[in-house]
Short mmCIF file of C-alpha atoms and ligand atoms in Angstrom, two decimals:
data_model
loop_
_atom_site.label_atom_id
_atom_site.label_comp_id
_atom_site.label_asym_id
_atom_site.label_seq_id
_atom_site.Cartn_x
_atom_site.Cartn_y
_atom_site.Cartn_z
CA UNK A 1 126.45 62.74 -76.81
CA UNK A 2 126.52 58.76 -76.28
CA UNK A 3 126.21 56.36 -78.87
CA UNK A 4 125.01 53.71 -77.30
CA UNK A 5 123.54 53.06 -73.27
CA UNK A 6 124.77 49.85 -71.55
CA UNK A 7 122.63 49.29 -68.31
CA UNK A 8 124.12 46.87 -65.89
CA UNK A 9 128.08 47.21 -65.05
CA UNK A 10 128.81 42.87 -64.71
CA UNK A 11 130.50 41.16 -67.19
CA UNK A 12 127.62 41.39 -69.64
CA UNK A 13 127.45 44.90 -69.46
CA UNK A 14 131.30 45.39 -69.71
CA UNK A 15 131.63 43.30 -72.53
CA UNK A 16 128.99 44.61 -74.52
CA UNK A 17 130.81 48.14 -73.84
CA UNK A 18 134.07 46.91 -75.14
CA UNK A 19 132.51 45.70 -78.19
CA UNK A 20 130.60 48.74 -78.99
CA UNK A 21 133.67 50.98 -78.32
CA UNK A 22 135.43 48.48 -80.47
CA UNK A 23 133.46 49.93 -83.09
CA UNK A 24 134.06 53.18 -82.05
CA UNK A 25 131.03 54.24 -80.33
CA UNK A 26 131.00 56.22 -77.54
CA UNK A 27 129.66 54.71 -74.82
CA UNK A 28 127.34 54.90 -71.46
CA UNK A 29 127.56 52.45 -68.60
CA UNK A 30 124.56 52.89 -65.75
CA UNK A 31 124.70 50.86 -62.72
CA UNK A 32 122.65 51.28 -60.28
CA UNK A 33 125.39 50.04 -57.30
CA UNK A 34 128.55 52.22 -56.28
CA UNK A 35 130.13 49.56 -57.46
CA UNK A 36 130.19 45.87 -58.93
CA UNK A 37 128.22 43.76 -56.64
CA UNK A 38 126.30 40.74 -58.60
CA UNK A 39 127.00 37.85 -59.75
CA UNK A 40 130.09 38.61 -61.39
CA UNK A 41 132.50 39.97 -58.55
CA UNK A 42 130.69 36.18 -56.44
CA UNK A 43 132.15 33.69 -58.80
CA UNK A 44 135.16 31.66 -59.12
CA UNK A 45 136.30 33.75 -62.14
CA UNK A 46 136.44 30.28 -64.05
CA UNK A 47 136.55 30.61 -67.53
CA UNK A 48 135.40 27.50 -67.92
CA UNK A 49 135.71 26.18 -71.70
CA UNK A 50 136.20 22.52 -71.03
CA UNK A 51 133.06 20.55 -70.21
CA UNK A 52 130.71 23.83 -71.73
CA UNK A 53 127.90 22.20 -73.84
CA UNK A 54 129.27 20.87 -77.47
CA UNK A 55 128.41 23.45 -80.54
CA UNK A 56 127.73 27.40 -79.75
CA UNK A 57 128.29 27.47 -76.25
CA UNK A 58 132.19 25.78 -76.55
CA UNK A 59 132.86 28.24 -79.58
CA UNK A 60 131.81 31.03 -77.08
CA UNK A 61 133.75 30.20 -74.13
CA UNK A 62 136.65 29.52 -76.46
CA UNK A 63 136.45 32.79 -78.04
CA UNK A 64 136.26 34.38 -74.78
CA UNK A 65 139.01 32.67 -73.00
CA UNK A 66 140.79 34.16 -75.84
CA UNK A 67 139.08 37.35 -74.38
CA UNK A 68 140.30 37.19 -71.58
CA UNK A 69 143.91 35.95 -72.48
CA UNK A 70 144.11 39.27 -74.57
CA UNK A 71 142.51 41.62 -72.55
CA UNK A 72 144.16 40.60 -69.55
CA UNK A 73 147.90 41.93 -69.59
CA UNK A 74 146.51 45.63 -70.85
CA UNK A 75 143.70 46.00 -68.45
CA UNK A 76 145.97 44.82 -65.66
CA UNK A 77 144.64 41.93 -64.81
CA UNK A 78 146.44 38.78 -63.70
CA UNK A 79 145.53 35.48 -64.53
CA UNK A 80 145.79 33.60 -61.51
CA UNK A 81 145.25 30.12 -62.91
CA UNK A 82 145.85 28.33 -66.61
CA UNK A 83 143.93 25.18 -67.49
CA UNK A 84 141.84 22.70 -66.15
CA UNK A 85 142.50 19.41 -64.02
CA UNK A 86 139.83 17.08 -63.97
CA UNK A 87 139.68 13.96 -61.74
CA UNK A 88 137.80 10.93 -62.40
CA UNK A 89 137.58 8.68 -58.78
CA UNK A 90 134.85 6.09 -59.92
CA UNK A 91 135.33 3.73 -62.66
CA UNK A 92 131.92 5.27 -64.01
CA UNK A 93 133.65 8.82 -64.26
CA UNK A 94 136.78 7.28 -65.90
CA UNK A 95 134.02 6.49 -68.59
CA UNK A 96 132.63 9.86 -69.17
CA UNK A 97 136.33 11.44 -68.66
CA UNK A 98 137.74 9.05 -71.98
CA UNK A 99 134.12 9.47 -73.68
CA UNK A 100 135.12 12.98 -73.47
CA UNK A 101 138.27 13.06 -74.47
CA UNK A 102 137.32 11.15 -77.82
CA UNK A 103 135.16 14.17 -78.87
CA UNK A 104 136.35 16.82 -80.69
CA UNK A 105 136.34 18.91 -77.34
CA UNK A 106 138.86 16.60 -76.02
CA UNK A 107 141.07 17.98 -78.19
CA UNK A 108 144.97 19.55 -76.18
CA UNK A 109 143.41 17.57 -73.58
CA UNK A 110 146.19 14.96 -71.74
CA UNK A 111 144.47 12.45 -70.22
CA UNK A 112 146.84 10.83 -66.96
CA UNK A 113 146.89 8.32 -64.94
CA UNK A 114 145.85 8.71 -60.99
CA UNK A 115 149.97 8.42 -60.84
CA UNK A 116 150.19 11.33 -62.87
CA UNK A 117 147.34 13.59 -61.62
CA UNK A 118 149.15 12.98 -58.19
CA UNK A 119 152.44 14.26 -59.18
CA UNK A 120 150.72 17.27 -60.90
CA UNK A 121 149.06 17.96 -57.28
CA UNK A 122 150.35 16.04 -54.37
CA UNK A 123 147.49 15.89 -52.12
CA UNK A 124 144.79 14.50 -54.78
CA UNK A 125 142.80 11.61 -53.58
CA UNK A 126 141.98 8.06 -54.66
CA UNK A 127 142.41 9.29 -58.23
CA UNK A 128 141.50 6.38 -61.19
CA UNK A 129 142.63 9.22 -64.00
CA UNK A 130 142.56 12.31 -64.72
CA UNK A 131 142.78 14.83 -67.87
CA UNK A 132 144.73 18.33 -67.63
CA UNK A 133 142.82 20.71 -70.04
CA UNK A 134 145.15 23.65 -71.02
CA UNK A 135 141.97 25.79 -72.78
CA UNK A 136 140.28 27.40 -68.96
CA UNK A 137 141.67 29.87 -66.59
CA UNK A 138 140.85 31.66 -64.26
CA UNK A 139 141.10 35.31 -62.91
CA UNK A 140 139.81 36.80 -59.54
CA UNK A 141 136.93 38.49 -60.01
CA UNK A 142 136.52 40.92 -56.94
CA UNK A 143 139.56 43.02 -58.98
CA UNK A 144 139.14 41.57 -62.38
CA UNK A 145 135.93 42.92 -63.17
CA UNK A 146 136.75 46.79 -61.22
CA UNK A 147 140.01 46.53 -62.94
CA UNK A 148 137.92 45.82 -66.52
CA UNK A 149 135.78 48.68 -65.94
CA UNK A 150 138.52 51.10 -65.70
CA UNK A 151 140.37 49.87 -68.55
CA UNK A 152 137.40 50.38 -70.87
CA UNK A 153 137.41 54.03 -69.08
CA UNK A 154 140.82 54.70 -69.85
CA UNK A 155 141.87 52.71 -72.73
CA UNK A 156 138.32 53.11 -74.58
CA UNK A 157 136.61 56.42 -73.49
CA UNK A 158 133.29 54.47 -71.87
CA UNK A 159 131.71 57.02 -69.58
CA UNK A 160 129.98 55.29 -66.70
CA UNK A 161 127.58 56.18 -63.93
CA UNK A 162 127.12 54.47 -61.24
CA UNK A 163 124.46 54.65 -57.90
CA UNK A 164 121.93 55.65 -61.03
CA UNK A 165 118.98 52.92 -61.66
CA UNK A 166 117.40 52.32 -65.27
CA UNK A 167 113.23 52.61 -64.59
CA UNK A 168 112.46 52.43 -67.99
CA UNK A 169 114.18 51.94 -71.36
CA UNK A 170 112.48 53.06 -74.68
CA UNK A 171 113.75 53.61 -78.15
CA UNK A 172 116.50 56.16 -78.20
CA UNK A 173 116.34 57.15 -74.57
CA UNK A 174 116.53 55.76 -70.56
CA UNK A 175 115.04 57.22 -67.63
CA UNK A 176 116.73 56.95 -64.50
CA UNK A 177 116.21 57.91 -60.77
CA UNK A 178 118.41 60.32 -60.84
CA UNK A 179 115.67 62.08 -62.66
CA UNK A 180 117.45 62.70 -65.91
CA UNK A 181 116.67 60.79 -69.33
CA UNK A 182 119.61 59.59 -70.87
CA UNK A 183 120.15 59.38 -74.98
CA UNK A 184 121.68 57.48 -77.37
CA UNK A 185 120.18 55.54 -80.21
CA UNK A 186 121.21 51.86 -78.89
CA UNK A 187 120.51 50.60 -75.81
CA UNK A 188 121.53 47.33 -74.51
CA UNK A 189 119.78 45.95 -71.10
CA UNK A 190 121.74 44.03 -68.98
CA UNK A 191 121.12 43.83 -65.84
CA UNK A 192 121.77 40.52 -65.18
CA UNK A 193 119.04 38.34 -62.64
CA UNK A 194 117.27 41.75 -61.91
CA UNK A 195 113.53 41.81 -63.77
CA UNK A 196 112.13 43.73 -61.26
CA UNK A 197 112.28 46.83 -63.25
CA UNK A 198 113.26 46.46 -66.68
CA UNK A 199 110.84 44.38 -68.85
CA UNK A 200 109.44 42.17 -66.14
CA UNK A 201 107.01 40.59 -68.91
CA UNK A 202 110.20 39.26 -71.37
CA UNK A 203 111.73 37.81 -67.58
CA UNK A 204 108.32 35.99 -66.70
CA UNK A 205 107.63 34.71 -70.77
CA UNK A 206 111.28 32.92 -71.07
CA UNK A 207 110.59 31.01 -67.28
CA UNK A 208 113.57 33.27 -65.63
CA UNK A 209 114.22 32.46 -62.27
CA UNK A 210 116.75 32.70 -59.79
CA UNK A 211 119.83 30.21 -58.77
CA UNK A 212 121.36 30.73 -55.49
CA UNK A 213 124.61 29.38 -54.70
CA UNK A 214 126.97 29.38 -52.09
CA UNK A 215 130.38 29.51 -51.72
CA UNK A 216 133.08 29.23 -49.31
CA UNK A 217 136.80 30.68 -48.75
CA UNK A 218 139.68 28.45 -47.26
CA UNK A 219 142.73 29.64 -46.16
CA UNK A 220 146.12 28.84 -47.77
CA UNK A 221 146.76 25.30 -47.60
CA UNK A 222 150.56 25.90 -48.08
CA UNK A 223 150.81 24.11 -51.35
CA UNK A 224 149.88 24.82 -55.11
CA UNK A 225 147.01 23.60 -57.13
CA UNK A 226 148.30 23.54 -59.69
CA UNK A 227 144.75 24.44 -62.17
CA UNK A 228 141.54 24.30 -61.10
CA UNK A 229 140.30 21.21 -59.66
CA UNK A 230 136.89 19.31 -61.26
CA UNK A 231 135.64 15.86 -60.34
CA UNK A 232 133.28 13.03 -60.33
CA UNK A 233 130.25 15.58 -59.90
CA UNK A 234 130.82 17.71 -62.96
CA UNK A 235 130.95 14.87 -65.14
CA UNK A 236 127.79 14.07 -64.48
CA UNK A 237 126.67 17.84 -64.63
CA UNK A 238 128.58 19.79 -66.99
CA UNK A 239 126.82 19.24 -70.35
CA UNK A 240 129.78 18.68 -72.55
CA UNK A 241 129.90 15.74 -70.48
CA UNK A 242 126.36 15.08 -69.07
CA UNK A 243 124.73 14.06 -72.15
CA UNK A 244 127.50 11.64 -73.09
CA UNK A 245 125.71 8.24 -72.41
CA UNK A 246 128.41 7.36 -70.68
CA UNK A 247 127.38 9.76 -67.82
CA UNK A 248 124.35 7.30 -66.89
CA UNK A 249 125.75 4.91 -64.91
CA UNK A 250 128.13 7.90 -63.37
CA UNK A 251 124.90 9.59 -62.22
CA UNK A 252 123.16 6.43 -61.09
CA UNK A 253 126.38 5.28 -58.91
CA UNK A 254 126.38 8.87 -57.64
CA UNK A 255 122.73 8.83 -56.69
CA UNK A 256 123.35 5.93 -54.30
CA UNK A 257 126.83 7.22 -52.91
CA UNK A 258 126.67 11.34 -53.35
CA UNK A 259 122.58 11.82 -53.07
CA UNK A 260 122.94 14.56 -50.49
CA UNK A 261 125.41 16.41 -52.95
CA UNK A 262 122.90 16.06 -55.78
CA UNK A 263 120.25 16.99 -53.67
CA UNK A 264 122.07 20.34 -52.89
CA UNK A 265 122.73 20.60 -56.59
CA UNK A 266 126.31 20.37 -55.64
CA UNK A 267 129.52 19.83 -58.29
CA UNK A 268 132.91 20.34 -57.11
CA UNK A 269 135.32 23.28 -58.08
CA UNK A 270 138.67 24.43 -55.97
CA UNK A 271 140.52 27.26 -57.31
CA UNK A 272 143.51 29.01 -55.77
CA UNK A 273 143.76 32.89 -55.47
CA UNK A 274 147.25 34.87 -55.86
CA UNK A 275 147.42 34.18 -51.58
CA UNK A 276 147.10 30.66 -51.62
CA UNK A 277 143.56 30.55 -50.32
CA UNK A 278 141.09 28.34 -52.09
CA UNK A 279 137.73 29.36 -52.97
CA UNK A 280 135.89 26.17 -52.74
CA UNK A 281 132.13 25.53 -54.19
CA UNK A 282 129.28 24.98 -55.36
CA UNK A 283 125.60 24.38 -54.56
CA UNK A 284 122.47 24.91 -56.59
CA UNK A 285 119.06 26.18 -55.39
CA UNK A 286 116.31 27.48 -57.67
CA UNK A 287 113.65 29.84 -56.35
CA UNK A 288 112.31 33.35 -58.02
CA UNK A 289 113.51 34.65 -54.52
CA UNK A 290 116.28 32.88 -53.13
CA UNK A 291 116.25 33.60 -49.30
CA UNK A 292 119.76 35.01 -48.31
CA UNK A 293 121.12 32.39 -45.94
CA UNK A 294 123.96 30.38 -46.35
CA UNK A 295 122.68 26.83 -44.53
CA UNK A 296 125.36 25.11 -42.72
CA UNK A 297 124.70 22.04 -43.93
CA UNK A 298 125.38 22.83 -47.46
CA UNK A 299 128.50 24.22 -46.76
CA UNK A 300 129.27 21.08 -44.45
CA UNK A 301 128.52 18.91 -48.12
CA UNK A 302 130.69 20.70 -50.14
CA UNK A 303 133.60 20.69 -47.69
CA UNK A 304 132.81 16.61 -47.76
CA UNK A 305 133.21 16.93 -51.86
CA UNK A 306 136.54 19.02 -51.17
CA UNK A 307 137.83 16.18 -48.58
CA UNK A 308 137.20 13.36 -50.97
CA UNK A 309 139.22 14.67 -53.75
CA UNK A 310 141.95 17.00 -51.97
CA UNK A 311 142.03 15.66 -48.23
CA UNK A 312 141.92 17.61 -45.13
CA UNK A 313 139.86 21.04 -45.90
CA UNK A 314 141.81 23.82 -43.77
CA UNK A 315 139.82 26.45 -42.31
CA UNK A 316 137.14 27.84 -43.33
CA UNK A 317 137.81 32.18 -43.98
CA UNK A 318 135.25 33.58 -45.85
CA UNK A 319 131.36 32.21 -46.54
CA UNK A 320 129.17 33.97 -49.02
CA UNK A 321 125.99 33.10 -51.58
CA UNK A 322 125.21 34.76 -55.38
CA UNK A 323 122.32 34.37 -57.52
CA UNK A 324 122.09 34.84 -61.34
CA UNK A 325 119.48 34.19 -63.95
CA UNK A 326 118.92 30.92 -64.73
CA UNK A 327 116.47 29.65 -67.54
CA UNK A 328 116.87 27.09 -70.23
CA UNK A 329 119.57 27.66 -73.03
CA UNK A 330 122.34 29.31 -72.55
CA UNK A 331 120.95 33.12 -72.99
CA UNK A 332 118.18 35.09 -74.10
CA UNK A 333 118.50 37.98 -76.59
CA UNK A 334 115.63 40.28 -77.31
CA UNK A 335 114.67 43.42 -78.62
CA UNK A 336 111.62 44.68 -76.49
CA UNK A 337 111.96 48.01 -77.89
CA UNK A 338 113.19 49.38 -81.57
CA UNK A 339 116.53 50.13 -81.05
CA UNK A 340 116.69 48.11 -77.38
CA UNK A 341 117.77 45.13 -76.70
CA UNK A 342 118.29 42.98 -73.80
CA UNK A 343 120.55 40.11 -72.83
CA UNK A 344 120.64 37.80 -69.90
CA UNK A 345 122.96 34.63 -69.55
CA UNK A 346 120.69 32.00 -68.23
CA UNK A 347 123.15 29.30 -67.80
CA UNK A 348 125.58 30.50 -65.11
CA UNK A 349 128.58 30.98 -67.32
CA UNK A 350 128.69 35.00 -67.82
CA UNK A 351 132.35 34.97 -66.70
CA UNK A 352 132.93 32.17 -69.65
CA UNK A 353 130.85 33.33 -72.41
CA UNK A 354 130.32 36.80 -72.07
CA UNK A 355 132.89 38.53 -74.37
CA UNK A 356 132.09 36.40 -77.34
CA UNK A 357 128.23 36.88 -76.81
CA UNK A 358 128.62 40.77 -76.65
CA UNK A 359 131.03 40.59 -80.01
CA UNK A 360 128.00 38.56 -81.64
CA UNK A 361 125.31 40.57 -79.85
CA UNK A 362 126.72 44.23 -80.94
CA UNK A 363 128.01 43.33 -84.10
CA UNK A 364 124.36 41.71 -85.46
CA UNK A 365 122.87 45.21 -84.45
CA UNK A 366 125.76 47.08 -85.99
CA UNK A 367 126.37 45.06 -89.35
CA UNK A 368 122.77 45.32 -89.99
CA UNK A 369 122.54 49.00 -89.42
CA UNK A 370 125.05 49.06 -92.01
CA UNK A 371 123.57 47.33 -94.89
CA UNK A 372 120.44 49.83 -94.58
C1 FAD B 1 128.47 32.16 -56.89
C2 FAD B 1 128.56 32.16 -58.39
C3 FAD B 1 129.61 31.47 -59.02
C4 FAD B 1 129.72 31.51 -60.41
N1 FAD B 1 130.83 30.98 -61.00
C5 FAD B 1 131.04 31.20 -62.32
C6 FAD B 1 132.27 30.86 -62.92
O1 FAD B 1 133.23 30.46 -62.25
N2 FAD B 1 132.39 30.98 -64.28
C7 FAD B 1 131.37 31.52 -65.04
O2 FAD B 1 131.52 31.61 -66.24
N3 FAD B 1 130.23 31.94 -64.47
C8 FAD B 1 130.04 31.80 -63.14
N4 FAD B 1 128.89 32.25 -62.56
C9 FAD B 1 127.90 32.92 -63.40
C10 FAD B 1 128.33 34.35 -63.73
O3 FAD B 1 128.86 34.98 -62.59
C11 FAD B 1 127.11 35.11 -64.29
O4 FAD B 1 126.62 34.43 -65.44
C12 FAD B 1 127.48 36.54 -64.69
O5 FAD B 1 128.20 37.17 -63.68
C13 FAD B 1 126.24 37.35 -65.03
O6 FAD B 1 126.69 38.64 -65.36
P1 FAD B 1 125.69 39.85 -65.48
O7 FAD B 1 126.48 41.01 -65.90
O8 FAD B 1 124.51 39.44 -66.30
O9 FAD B 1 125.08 40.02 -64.01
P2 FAD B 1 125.57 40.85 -62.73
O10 FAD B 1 126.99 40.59 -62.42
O11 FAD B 1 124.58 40.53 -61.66
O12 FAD B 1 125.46 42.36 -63.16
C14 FAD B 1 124.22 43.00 -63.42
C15 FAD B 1 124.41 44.46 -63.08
O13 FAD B 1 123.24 45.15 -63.51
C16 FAD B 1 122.94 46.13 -62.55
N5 FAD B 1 121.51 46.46 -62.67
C17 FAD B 1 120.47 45.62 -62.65
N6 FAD B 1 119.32 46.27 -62.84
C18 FAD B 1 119.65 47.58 -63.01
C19 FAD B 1 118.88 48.76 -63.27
N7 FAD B 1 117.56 48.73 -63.40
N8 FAD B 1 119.55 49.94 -63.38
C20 FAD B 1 120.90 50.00 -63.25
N9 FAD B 1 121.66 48.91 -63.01
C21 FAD B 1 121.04 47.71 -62.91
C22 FAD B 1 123.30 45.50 -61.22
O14 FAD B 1 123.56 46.47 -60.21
C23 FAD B 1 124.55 44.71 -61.60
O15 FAD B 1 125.75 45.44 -61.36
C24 FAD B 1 128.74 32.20 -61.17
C25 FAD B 1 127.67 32.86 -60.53
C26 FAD B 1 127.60 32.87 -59.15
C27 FAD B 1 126.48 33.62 -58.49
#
C-alpha cells in the first residue's frame, strides 16, 4: 500500500517525505510521540545559511532556505524573520566579520558601520561593525513543523502514524509496537538523536553522542529586531567563520574576556517571535545522556551575552533544554539494510539543511533504482 516508510516525524523525517511524494510515492510517516517533540519543535527555527561551513554544507542551507521560502506561503507557515544581522564588538571580530565578507559567502552581504547596525536596531551595544545578511530566516518551529506535517497530509497524500515506535527495520518491512509490520520497499530511518532502538551499532561506530542545550524565552521588549541577532561568539564558532585565520586572535581575546561563555559552549542568537518575545540562546554540553536540568548558571551566562550586545534582558518567560545528535561532519547517511537507509544530522543544523539533504538523499536512491 505505501511506497516508502519514513520513521521519525522532525524535520528530517518531513523532508524526506516531501521529497519522496515529490516523486510521487505514497508515503508512511511513524512517530512514536502524539506529536512533534524533539529537537525540531526546541530550536530557534534559524535557517541559518550565513556562517554554515564553506562548500556542501552552504549549498545545502542555501537550497533549503529556498525550501523553506517556497514551501512556506502553501503550507501556511509564516516567516517570522528575513536575514541575518551580525555584530562584530571587538576589533578581533571586525577581522573575521571583513575576512568573511571577502569570501565568496560574503556575497548580498552589507557590511555597516556600528552607526548603521544601530539605526537598523536601536538598542545594539558598543557595536565596531556589523554585516546584514539577507540569505537566513527564520520561522517558529512549535507551529512550523505541525503546520509542515499537515501540509504534506493534505497537499501530498503522506499517511502518518503517530504514538507507534519502529523496533526494528529490515528490507521491505518495519515492525512496530503496535504489533503490526508495516511494508513498503524503501525505508528511510530518521529518528533523529534516538539510537536506542534502531541500529544502535551504526550510532556507536560514527562516535554519536548527544548535545544538550538550553534555551530561554523573554518577553516582548516593545521594540523590533529587526533579523536575527549574531555576535562576537559565533565568529569564533560558526565554521564559515571559525576556520578563517582571522578567527585566532578573536578566540584567544575571547578566552581571556568570555571564558565562562566558552566554557558553557555558549554563542549568542536572539530571535523575535510574531509576539515580540525573544527566544534567546545557546549553550553546548556533550554527554551520551545529557541529564535534563537546565543549570541556572548557564542561563545567568547567556543572559550576560544578551546584555552585552542588546542591553537590559527583560524578563525571563519560558526556560527549556533540547538535545540532538551530534558527531563529526555534518550528517551520516547509511544503508544498514538493502533497501534501508538511515540519516542523522550530526551538526545541529536540521532546521537549515534538512530539505536539501532529503532532495539529495531520496533522489540518489530513486535515480539509481531507475537506471537498473
Ligand atoms: C535547542 C536547539 C536549538 C537548535 N537550533 C537550531 C536552529 O536554529 N537552526 C537549525 O538549523 N538547527 C537547530 N538545531 C538543530 C535541529 O533542531 C536538529 O538538527 C533537527 O531538529 C534534527 O531533526 P530530526 O528530525 O533528526 O530530529 P527530531 O526532531 O528529534 O525528530 C526525530 C523524531 O523521530 C522520532 N523517533 C525516534 N525514534 C523513533 C522510533 N524508534 N520509532 C518512531 N519514532 C521515532 C522521535 O519521536 C522524533 O519525533 C537546534 C537543536 C536544538 C536542540
Amino acid at each position: 500500500m505505501h511506497d516508502v516508510i519514513v520513521v521519525g516525524a522532525g524535520i528530517v523525517g518531513l523532508a524526506h517525505a516531501l521529497a519522496a511524494a515529490r516523486r510521487g510515492k505514497r508515503v508512511l510517516v511513524l512517530d512514536r510521540e502524539a506529536h512533534a517533540n524533539g529537537a525540531s519543535i526546541r530550536n530557534f527555527g534559524f535557517v541559518t545559511v550565513t556562517g554554515q561551513e564553506q562548500g556542501r554544507v552552504w549549498d545545502l542551507a542555501r537550497r533549503s532556505a529556498a525550501a523553506w521560502r517556497e514551501i512556506a506561503g502553501p503550507a501556511g507557515i509564516r516567516i517570522e524573520q528575513e536575514g541575518l544581522l551580525m555584530v562584530a564588538q571587538r576589533p578581533e571580530a571586525v577581522a573575521v566579520l571583513d575576512a568573511f565578507l571577502q569570501t565568496g559567502m560574503g556575497e548580498g552581504c552589507k557590511r555597516l558601520t556600528g552607526g548603521e547596525a544601530q539605526g537598523l536596531c536601536a538598542t545594539v551595544r558598543s557595536a565596531a561593525a556589523a554585516f546584514f545578511s539577507p540569505h537566513d530566516l527564520r520561522v517558529e518551529s512549535r507551529t512550523a513543523i505541525p503546520l509542515l506535517a499537515r501540509w504534506l497530509e493534505e497537499a501530498h497524500g503522506v499517511a502518518f502514524k503517530r504514538g507507534v515506535a519502529a523496533l526494528h527495520a529490515g528490507t521491505g518491512e518495519v515492525h512496530c509496537s503496535d504489533g503490526v509490520t508495516y511494508r513498503a520497499e524503501t525505508v528511510f530511518l530518521c529518528p533523529g538523536d534516538d539510537w536506542a532502538t534502531l541500529y544502535p551499532d551504526v550510532y556507536a561506530k560514527e562516535g554519536i553522542i548527544r548535545c544538550k542545550l538550553q534555551m530561554l524565552r523573554l518577553a516582548s521588549p516593545g521594540w523590533t529586531l529587526p533579523a536575527p541577532v549574531m555576535s562576537d561568539l559565533s565568529l569564533a564558532r560558526y565554521l564559515g567563520y571559525a576556520v578563517l585565520p582571522e578567527a585566532d586572535a578573536l578566540r584567544a581575546r575571547l578566552q581571556s574576556e568570555a571564558s565562562a561563555a566558552l566554557g558553557h559552549g555558549i554563542h549568542l542568537i536572539v530571535v523575535q517571535s510574531g509576539d515580540g518575545s525573544l527566544i534567546v540562546g545557546d549553550s553546548h554540553h556533550y554527554s551520551p545522556t545529557p541529564d535534563p536540568f537546565s543549570v541556572d548558571a548557564v542561563d545567568a551566562e547567556i543572559l550576560r551575552q544578551y546584555e552585552a550586545v542588546l542591553g537590559p534582558a527583560p524578563a525571563v518567560v519560558e526556560r527549556w533544554s533540547g538535545t540532538f545528535a551530534s558527531a563529526a561532519g555534518h550528517s551520516i547517511v547509511r544503508h544498514p539494510a538493502q533497501g534501508v537507509t538511515l540519516v542523522v544530522v550530526t551538526s545541529g543544523t536540521g532546521a537549515s539543511t534538512a530539505f536539501a539533504l532529503a532532495e539529495d538523499v531520496v533522489g540518489q536512491i530513486f535515480d539509481s533504482q531507475r537506471k537498473i
